[in-house]
mmCIF file of N, CA and C in Angstrom:
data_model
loop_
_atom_site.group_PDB
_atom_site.id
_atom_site.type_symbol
_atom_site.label_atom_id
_atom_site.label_comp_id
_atom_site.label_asym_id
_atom_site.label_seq_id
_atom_site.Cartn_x
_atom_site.Cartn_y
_atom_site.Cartn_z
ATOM 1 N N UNK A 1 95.012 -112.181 83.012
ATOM 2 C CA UNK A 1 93.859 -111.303 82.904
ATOM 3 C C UNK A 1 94.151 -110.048 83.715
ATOM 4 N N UNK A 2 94.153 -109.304 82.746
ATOM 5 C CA UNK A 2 94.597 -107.798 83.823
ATOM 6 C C UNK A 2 93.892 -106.945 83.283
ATOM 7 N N UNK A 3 92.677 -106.720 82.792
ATOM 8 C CA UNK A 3 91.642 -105.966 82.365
ATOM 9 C C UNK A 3 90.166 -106.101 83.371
ATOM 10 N N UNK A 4 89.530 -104.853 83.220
ATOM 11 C CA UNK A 4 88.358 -104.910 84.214
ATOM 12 C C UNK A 4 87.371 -105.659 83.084
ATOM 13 N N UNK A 5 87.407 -105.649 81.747
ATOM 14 C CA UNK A 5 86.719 -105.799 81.189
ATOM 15 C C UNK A 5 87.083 -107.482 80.671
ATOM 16 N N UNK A 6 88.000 -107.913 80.998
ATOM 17 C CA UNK A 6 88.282 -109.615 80.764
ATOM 18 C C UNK A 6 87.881 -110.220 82.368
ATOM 19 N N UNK A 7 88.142 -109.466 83.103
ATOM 20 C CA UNK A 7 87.604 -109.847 84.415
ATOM 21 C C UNK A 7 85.828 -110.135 84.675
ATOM 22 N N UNK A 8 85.333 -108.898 84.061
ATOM 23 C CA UNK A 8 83.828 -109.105 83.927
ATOM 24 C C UNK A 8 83.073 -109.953 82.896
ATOM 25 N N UNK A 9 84.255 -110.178 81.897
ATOM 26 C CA UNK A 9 83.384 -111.471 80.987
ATOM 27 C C UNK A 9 83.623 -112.876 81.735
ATOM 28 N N UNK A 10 84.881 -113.434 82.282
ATOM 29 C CA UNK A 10 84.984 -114.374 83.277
ATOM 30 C C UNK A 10 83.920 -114.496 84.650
ATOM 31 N N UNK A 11 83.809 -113.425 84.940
ATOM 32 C CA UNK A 11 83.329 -112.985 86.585
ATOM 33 C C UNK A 11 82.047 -113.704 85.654
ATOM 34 N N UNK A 12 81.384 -113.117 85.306
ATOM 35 C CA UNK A 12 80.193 -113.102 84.518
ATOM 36 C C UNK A 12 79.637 -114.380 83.982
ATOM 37 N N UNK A 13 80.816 -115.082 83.388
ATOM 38 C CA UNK A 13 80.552 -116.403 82.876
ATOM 39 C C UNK A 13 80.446 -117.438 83.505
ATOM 40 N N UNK A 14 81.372 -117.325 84.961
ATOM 41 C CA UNK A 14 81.285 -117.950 85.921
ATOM 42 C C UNK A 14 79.786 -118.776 86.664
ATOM 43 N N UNK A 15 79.672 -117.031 87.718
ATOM 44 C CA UNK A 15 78.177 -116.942 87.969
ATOM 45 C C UNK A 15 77.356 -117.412 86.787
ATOM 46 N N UNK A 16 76.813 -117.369 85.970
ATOM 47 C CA UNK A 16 75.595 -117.335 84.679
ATOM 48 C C UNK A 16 75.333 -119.127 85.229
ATOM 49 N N UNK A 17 76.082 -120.270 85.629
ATOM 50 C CA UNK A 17 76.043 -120.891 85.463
ATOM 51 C C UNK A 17 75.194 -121.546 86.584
ATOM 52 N N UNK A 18 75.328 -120.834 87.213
ATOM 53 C CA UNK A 18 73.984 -120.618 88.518
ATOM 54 C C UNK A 18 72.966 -119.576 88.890
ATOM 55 N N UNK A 19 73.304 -118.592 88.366
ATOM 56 C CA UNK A 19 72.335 -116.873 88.701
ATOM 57 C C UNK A 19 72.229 -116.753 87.218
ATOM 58 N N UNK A 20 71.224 -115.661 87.298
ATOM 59 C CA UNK A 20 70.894 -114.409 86.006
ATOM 60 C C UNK A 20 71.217 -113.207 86.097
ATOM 61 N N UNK A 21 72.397 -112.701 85.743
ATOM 62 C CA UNK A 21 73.465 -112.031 85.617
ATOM 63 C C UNK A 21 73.268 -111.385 83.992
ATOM 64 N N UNK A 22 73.154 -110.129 85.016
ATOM 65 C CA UNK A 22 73.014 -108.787 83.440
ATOM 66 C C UNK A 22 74.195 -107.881 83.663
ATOM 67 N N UNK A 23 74.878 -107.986 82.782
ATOM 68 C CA UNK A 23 76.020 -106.517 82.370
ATOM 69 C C UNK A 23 75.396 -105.678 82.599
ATOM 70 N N UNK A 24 75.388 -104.525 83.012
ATOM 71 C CA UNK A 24 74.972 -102.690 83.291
ATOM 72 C C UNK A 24 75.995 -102.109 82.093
ATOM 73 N N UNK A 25 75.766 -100.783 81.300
ATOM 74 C CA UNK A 25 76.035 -100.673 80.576
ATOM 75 C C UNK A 25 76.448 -99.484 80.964
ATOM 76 N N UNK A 26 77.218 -97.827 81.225
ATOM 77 C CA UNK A 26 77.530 -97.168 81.784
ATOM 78 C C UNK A 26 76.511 -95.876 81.366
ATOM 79 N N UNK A 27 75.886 -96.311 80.404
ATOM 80 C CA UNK A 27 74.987 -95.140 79.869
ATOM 81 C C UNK A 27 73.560 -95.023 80.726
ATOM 82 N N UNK A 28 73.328 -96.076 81.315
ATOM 83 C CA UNK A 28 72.439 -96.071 82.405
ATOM 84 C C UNK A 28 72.543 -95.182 83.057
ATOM 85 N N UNK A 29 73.361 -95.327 83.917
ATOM 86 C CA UNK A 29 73.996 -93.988 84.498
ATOM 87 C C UNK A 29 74.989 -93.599 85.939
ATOM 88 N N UNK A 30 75.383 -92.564 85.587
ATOM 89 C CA UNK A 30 76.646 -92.594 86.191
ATOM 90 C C UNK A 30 77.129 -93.171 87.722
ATOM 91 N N UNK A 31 77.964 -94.392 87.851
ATOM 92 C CA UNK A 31 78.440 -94.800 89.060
ATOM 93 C C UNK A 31 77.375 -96.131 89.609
ATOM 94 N N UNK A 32 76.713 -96.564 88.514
ATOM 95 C CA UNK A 32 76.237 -98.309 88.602
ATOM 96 C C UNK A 32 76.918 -98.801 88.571
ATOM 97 N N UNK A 33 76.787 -99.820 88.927
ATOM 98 C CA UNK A 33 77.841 -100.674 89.386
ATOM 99 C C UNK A 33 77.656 -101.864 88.179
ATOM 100 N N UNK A 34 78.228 -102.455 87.396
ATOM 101 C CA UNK A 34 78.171 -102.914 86.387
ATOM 102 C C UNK A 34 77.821 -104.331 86.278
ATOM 103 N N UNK A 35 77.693 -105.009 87.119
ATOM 104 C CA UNK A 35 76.478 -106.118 87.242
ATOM 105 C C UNK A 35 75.593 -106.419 88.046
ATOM 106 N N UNK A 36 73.843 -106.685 87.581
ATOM 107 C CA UNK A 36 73.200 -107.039 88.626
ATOM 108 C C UNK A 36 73.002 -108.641 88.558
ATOM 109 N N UNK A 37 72.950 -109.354 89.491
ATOM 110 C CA UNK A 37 72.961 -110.667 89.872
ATOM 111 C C UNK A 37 71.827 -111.174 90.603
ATOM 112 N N UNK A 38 71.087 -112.420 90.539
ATOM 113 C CA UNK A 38 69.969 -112.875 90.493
ATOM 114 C C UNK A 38 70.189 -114.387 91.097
ATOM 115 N N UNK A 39 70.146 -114.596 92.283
ATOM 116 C CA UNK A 39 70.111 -116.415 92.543
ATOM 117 C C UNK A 39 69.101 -116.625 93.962
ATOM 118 N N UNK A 40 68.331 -117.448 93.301
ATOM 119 C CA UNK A 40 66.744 -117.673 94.004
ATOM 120 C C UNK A 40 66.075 -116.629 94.790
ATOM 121 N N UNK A 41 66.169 -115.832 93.826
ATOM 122 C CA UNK A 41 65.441 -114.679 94.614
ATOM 123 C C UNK A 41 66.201 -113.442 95.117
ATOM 124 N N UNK A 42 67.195 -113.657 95.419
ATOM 125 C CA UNK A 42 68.355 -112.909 96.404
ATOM 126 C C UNK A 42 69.025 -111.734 95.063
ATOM 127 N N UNK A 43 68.862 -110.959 95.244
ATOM 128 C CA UNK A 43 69.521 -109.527 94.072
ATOM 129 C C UNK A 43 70.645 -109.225 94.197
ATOM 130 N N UNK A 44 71.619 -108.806 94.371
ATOM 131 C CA UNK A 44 72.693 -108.260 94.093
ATOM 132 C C UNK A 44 73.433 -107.391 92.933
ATOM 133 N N UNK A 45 74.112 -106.260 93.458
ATOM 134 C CA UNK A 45 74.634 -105.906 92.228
ATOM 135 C C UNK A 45 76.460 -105.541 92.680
ATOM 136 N N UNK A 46 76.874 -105.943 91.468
ATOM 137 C CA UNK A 46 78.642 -105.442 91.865
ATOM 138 C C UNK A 46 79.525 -104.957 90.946
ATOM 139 N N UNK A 47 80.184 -104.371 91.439
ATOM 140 C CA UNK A 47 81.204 -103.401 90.663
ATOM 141 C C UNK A 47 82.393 -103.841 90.687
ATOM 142 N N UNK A 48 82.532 -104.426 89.445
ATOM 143 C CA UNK A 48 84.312 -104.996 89.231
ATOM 144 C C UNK A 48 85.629 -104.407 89.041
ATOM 145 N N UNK A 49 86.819 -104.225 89.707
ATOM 146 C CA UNK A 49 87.738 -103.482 89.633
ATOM 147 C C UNK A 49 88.889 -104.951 89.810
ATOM 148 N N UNK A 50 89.916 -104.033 89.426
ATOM 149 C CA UNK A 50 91.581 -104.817 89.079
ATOM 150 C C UNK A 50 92.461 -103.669 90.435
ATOM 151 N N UNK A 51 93.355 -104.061 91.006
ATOM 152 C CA UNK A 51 94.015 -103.979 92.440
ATOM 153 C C UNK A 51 94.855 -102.945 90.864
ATOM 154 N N UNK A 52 95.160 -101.728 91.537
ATOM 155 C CA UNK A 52 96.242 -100.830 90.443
ATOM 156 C C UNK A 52 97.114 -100.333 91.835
ATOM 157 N N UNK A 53 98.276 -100.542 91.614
ATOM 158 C CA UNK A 53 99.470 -100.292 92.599
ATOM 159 C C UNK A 53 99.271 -100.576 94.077
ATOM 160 N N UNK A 54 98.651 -101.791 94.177
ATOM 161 C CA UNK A 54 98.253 -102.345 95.852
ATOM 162 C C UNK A 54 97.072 -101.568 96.153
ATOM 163 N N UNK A 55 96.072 -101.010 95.352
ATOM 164 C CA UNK A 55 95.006 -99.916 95.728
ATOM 165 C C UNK A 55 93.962 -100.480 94.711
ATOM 166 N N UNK A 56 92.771 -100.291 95.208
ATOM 167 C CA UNK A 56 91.071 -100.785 94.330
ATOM 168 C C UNK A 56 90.433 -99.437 94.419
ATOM 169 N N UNK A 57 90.332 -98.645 92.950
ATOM 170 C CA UNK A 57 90.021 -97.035 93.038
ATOM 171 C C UNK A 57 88.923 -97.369 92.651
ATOM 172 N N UNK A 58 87.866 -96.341 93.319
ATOM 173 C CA UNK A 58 86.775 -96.068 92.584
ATOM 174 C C UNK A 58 86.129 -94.880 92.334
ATOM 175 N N UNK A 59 85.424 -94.060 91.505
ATOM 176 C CA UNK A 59 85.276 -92.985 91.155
ATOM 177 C C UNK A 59 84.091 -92.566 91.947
ATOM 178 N N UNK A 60 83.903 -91.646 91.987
ATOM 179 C CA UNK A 60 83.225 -90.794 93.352
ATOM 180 C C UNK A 60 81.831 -91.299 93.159
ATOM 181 N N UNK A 61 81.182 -91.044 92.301
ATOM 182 C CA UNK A 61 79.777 -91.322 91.641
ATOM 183 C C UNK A 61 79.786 -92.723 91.983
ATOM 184 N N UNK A 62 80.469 -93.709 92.214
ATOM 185 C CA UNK A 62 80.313 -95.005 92.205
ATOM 186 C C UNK A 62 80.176 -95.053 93.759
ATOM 187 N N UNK A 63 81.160 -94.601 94.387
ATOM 188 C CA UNK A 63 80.806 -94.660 95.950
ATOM 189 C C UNK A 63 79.164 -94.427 95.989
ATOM 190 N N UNK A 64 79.182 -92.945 95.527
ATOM 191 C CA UNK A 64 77.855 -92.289 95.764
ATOM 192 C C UNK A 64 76.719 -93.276 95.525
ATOM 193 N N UNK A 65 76.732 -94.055 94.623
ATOM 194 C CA UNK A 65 75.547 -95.339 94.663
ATOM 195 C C UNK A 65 75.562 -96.322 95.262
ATOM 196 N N UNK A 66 76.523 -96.865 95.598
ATOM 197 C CA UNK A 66 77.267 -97.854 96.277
ATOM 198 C C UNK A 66 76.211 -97.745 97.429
ATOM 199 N N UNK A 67 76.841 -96.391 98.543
ATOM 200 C CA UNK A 67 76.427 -96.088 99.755
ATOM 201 C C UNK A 67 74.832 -95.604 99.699
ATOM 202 N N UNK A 68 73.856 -94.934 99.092
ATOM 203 C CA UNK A 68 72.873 -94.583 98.588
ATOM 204 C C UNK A 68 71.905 -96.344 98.620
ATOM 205 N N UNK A 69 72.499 -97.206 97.987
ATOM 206 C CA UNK A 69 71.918 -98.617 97.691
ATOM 207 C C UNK A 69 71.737 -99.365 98.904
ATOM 208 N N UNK A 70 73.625 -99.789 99.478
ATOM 209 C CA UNK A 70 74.035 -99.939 100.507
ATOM 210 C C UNK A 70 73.519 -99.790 101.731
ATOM 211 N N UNK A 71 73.290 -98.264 102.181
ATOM 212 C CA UNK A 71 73.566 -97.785 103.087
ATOM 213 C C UNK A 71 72.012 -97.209 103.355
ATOM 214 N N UNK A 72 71.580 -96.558 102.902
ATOM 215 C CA UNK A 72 70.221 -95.845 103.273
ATOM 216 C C UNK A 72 69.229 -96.547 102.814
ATOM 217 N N UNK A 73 69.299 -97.772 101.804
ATOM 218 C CA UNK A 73 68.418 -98.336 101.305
ATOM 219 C C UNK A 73 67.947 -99.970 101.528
ATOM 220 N N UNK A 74 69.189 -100.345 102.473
ATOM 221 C CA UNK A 74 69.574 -101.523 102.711
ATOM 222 C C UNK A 74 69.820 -102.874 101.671
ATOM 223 N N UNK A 75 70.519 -102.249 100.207
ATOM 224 C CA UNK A 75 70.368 -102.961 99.289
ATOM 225 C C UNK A 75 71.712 -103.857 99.296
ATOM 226 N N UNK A 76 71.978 -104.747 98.815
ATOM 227 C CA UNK A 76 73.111 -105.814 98.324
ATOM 228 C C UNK A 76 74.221 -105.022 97.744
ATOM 229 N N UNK A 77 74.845 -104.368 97.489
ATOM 230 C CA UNK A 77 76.112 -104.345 96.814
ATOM 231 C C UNK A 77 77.673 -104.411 97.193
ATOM 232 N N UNK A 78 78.032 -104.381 96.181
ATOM 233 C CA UNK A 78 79.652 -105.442 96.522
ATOM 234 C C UNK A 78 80.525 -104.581 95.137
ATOM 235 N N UNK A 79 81.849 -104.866 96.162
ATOM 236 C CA UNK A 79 83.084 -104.458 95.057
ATOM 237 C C UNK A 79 83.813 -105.807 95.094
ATOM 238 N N UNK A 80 83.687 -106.356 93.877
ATOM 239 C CA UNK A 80 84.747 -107.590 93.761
ATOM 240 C C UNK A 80 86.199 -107.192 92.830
ATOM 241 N N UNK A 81 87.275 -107.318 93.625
ATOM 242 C CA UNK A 81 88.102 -106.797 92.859
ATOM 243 C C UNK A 81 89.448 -108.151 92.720
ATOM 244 N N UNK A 82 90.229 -108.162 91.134
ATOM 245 C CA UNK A 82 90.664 -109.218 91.216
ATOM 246 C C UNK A 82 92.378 -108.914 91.546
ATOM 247 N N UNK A 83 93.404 -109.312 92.251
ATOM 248 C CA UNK A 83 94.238 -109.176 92.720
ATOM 249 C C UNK A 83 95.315 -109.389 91.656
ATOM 250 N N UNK A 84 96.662 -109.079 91.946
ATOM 251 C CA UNK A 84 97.542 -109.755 90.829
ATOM 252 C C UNK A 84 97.764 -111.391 91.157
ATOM 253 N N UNK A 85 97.333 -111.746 92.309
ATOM 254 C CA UNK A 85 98.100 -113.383 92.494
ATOM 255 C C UNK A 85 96.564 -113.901 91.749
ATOM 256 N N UNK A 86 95.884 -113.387 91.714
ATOM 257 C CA UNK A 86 94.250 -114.007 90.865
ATOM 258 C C UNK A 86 93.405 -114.126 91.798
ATOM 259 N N UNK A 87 93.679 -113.364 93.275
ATOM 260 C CA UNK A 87 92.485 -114.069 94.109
ATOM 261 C C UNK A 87 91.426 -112.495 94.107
ATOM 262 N N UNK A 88 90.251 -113.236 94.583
ATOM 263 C CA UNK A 88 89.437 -111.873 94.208
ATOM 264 C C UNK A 88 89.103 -111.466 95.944
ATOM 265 N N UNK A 89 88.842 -110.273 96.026
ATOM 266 C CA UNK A 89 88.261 -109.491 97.198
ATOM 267 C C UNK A 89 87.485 -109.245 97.027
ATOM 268 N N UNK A 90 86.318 -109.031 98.576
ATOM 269 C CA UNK A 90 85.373 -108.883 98.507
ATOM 270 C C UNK A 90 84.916 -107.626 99.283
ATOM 271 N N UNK A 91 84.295 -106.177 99.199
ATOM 272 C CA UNK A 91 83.774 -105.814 100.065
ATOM 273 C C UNK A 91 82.338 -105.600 100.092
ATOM 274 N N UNK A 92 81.475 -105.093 100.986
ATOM 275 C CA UNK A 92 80.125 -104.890 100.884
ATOM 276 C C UNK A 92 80.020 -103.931 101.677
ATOM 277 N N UNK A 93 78.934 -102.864 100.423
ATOM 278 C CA UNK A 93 78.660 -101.409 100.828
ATOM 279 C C UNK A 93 77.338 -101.662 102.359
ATOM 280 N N UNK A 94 77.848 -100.694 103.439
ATOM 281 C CA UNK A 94 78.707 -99.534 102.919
ATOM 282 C C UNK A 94 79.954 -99.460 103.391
ATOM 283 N N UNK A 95 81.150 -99.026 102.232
ATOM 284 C CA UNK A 95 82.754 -99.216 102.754
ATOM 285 C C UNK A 95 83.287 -98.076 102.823
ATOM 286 N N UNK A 96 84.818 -98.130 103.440
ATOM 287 C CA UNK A 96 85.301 -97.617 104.203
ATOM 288 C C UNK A 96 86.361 -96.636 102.726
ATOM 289 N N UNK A 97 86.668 -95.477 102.647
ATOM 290 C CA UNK A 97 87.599 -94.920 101.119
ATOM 291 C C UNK A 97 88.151 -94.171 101.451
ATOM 292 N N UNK A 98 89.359 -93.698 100.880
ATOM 293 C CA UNK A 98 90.423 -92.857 101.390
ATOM 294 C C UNK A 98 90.288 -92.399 100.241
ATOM 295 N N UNK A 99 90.694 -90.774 99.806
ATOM 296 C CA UNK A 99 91.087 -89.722 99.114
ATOM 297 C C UNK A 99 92.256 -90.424 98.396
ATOM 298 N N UNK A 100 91.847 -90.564 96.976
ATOM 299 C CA UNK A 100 93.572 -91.026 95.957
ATOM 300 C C UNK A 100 93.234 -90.124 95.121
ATOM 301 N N UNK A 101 93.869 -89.067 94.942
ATOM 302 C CA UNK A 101 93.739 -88.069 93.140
ATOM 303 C C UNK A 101 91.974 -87.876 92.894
ATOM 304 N N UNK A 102 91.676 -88.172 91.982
ATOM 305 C CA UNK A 102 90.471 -87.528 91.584
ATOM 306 C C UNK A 102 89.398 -89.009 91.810
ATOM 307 N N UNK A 103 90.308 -90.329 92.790
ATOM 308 C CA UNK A 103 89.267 -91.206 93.159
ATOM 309 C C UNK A 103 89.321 -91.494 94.440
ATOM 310 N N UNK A 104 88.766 -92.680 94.703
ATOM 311 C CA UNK A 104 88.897 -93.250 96.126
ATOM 312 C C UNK A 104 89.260 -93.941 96.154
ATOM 313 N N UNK A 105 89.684 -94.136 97.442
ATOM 314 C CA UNK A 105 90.646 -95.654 97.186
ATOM 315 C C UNK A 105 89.863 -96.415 98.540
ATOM 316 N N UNK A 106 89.860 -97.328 98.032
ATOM 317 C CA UNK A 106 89.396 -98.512 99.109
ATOM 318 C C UNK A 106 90.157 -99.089 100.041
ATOM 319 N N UNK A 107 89.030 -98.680 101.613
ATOM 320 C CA UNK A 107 89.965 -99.633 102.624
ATOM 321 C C UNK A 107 89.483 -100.892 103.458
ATOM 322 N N UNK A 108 90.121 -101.690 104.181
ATOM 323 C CA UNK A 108 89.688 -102.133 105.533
ATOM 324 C C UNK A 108 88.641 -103.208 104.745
#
């Protein structure tokens, strides 16, 4: 599995089997994080990424909600990203990003 999008039907199918777990659709709007998650009460939402050259990028707008949710709002969110050996990482906004090209790259 080396797609963000085979990752999120797994990720997805996983959880369902305990939470209520909705896909986000990108037309919502820009830099949601593409699932919100639901188990007894407790909300969450997370943004799935694949490790590209030892680095988990994310596009600026995505920080920008991330930290906005995260950070000023005291909301749940998470970057789960899946590794090449298959193990997944976890961080929770608000995180730490370094300058990569026209994204960020995730640290720490």
């Amino acid at each position: 599995m080396r797609s963000e999008s085979e990752f999120k039907t797994r990720f997805a199918a996983l959880l369902r089997k305990t939470c209520h777990v909705v896909a986000i659709e990108n037309n919502i709007g820009r830099g949601t994080p593409d699932l919100n998650i639901c188990h007894q009460g407790v909300e969450v939402w997370v943004e799935l990424k694949i490790f590209v050259g030892g680095r988990v990028l994310i596009r600026p707008e995505q920080n920008a909600w991330g930290m906005n949710r995260g950070l000023v709002h005291n909301g749940r969110v998470f970057i789960a990203a899946l590794h090449p050996n298959d193990r997944i990482h976890f961080w929770r906004f608000p995180i730490f990003t370094m300058p990569h090209g026209k994204y960020l790259s995730v640290t720490g």
